[in-house]
PDB file of C-alpha atoms in Angstrom:
ATOM      1  CA  MET H 965      15.223 -14.438 -54.367  1.00 70.00           C
ATOM      2  CA  SER H 966      15.915 -11.137 -52.631  1.00 84.00           C
ATOM      3  CA  GLY H 967      15.096  -7.518 -53.295  1.00 94.00           C
ATOM      4  CA  THR H 968      17.364  -4.514 -53.594  1.00 96.00           C
ATOM      5  CA  LEU H 969      17.381  -1.036 -52.156  1.00 95.00           C
ATOM      6  CA  PHE H 970      19.364   2.191 -52.493  1.00 94.00           C
ATOM      7  CA  GLY H 971      20.917   4.283 -49.747  1.00 95.00           C
ATOM      8  CA  TRP H 972      22.210   7.801 -50.379  1.00 93.00           C
ATOM      9  CA  ALA H 973      24.738  10.290 -49.009  1.00 94.00           C
ATOM     10  CA  PHE H 974      25.480  13.782 -50.273  1.00 91.00           C
ATOM     11  CA  GLY H 975      28.713  15.698 -49.869  1.00 93.00           C
ATOM     12  CA  ASP H 976      30.934  18.441 -51.207  1.00 92.00           C
ATOM     13  CA  ALA H 977      31.942  17.833 -54.841  1.00 88.00           C
ATOM     14  CA  SER H 978      35.200  19.726 -54.329  1.00 90.00           C
ATOM     15  CA  ARG H 979      36.324  16.875 -52.026  1.00 93.00           C
ATOM     16  CA  GLU H 980      35.762  14.005 -54.461  1.00 89.00           C
ATOM     17  CA  ASP H 981      39.512  13.216 -54.491  1.00 92.00           C
ATOM     18  CA  ASP H 982      39.669  12.934 -50.676  1.00 95.00           C
ATOM     19  CA  GLU H 983      39.339   9.157 -50.223  1.00 96.00           C
ATOM     20  CA  GLN H 984      38.758   9.357 -46.456  1.00 98.00           C
ATOM     21  CA  TYR H 985      35.917  11.838 -47.019  1.00 97.00           C
ATOM     22  CA  VAL H 986      34.382   9.623 -49.728  1.00 96.00           C
ATOM     23  CA  ASP H 987      34.672   6.597 -47.389  1.00 97.00           C
ATOM     24  CA  THR H 988      32.684   8.549 -44.783  1.00 98.00           C
ATOM     25  CA  LEU H 989      30.004   9.205 -47.397  1.00 97.00           C
ATOM     26  CA  ARG H 990      29.959   5.495 -48.290  1.00 97.00           C
ATOM     27  CA  HIS H 991      29.360   4.666 -44.618  1.00 98.00           C
ATOM     28  CA  GLU H 992      26.537   7.244 -44.477  1.00 97.00           C
ATOM     29  CA  ALA H 993      24.966   5.801 -47.641  1.00 97.00           C
ATOM     30  CA  LEU H 994      25.034   2.280 -46.134  1.00 98.00           C
ATOM     31  CA  GLU H 995      23.438   3.584 -42.931  1.00 98.00           C
ATOM     32  CA  ASN H 996      20.765   5.282 -45.042  1.00 96.00           C
ATOM     33  CA  ALA H 997      20.082   1.976 -46.842  1.00 96.00           C
ATOM     34  CA  GLN H 998      19.852   0.129 -43.514  1.00 97.00           C
ATOM     35  CA  GLN H 999      17.368   2.714 -42.193  1.00 97.00           C
ATOM     36  CA  ALA H1000      15.288   2.477 -45.371  1.00 95.00           C
ATOM     37  CA  ALA H1001      15.272  -1.321 -45.098  1.00 96.00           C
ATOM     38  CA  ALA H1002      14.195  -1.179 -41.450  1.00 97.00           C
ATOM     39  CA  SER H1003      11.341   1.166 -42.376  1.00 95.00           C
ATOM     40  CA  LYS H1004      10.123  -1.572 -44.752  1.00 94.00           C
ATOM     41  CA  ASN H1005      10.524  -4.283 -42.070  1.00 96.00           C
ATOM     42  CA  VAL H1006      13.372  -6.058 -43.869  1.00 96.00           C
ATOM     43  CA  SER H1007      17.144  -6.176 -43.354  1.00 96.00           C
ATOM     44  CA  VAL H1008      20.257  -5.582 -45.416  1.00 97.00           C
ATOM     45  CA  GLU H1009      22.140  -8.762 -46.268  1.00 96.00           C
ATOM     46  CA  PRO H1010      25.658  -8.165 -44.860  1.00 96.00           C
ATOM     47  CA  GLY H1011      28.433  -7.864 -47.418  1.00 96.00           C
ATOM     48  CA  THR H1012      26.162  -7.157 -50.396  1.00 97.00           C
ATOM     49  CA  GLU H1013      26.703  -3.410 -50.538  1.00 96.00           C
ATOM     50  CA  THR H1014      28.068  -1.864 -53.719  1.00 96.00           C
ATOM     51  CA  TYR H1015      28.787   1.824 -54.174  1.00 96.00           C
ATOM     52  CA  THR H1016      28.551   4.293 -57.006  1.00 92.00           C
ATOM     53  CA  VAL H1017      30.074   7.758 -56.657  1.00 90.00           C
ATOM     54  CA  LEU H1018      28.358  10.351 -58.830  1.00 83.00           C
ATOM     55  CA  ALA H1019      29.930  13.742 -59.442  1.00 68.00           C
ATOM     56  CA  PRO H1020      28.502  16.549 -61.593  1.00 61.00           C
ATOM     57  CA  GLY H1021      29.822  16.423 -65.137  1.00 58.00           C
ATOM     58  CA  GLU H1022      30.714  12.730 -64.923  1.00 55.00           C
ATOM     59  CA  THR H1023      27.280  11.200 -65.311  1.00 50.00           C
ATOM     60  CA  LEU H1024      23.981  11.527 -67.085  1.00 45.00           C
ATOM     61  CA  VAL H1025      22.234  11.959 -63.724  1.00 51.00           C
ATOM     62  CA  ASP H1026      20.464  15.301 -63.411  1.00 51.00           C
ATOM     63  CA  PHE H1027      22.032  17.238 -60.534  1.00 50.00           C
ATOM     64  CA  HIS H1028      19.735  20.282 -60.655  1.00 53.00           C
ATOM     65  CA  THR H1029      18.369  19.440 -57.196  1.00 54.00           C
ATOM     66  CA  ALA H1030      21.850  19.007 -55.684  1.00 56.00           C
ATOM     67  CA  PRO H1031      24.270  21.310 -57.520  1.00 58.00           C
ATOM     68  CA  ASP H1032      27.936  21.096 -56.527  1.00 68.00           C
ATOM     69  CA  SER H1033      27.227  17.851 -54.686  1.00 82.00           C
ATOM     70  CA  LEU H1034      29.098  14.607 -54.594  1.00 88.00           C
ATOM     71  CA  VAL H1035      26.515  11.825 -54.409  1.00 90.00           C
ATOM     72  CA  VAL H1036      27.252   8.335 -53.132  1.00 93.00           C
ATOM     73  CA  ARG H1037      24.680   5.621 -53.826  1.00 93.00           C
ATOM     74  CA  CYS H1038      24.835   2.333 -51.958  1.00 96.00           C
ATOM     75  CA  THR H1039      22.929  -0.606 -53.439  1.00 95.00           C
ATOM     76  CA  VAL H1040      22.182  -3.504 -51.093  1.00 97.00           C
ATOM     77  CA  LYS H1041      20.383  -6.840 -51.205  1.00 97.00           C
ATOM     78  CA  LEU H1042      17.557  -7.390 -48.761  1.00 97.00           C
ATOM     79  CA  VAL H1043      16.488 -10.321 -46.620  1.00 96.00           C
ATOM     80  CA  GLY H1044      13.325 -10.998 -44.709  1.00 95.00           C
ATOM     81  CA  PRO H1045       9.683 -11.672 -45.435  1.00 94.00           C
ATOM     82  CA  GLY H1046       8.525  -9.626 -48.416  1.00 94.00           C
ATOM     83  CA  SER H1047      12.030  -8.460 -49.344  1.00 95.00           C
ATOM     84  CA  GLU H1048      11.653  -9.910 -52.837  1.00 94.00           C
ATOM     85  CA  LYS H1049       8.947  -7.303 -53.561  1.00 93.00           C
ATOM     86  CA  ILE H1050      11.295  -4.319 -53.002  1.00 93.00           C
ATOM     87  CA  HIS H1051      13.501  -3.231 -55.894  1.00 92.00           C
ATOM     88  CA  ALA H1052      15.829  -0.304 -56.397  1.00 87.00           C
ATOM     89  CA  GLU H1053      14.897   1.219 -59.750  1.00 80.00           C
ATOM     90  CA  GLY H1054      16.139   4.410 -61.335  1.00 67.00           C
ATOM     91  CA  PRO H1055      16.920   6.806 -58.505  1.00 62.00           C
ATOM     92  CA  MET H1056      14.193   5.438 -56.234  1.00 62.00           C
ATOM     93  CA  ASN H1057      13.268   2.458 -54.095  1.00 68.00           C
ATOM     94  CA  GLY H1058      10.070   0.839 -55.355  1.00 57.00           C
TER      95      GLY H1058
END
């Protein structure tokens, strides 16, 4: 059994149709997830990343803290001792 964790990247909502730009944000979100995992002394299981692109007006997520932002969330599975105790829930890593 493994845990899960979120990584995040924030960008310019006006560029949501620019696939190369969104790919860069996906890479940044994965790096953020890897850094978060390392801070918890676990690792990201390679190949388990999944991405969600959130744009204002297209989701129920509250964007009041990041208006006009394109948000990319990367969800990953974790490996390592204690990884099963870490779970991505809501917008946070618990």
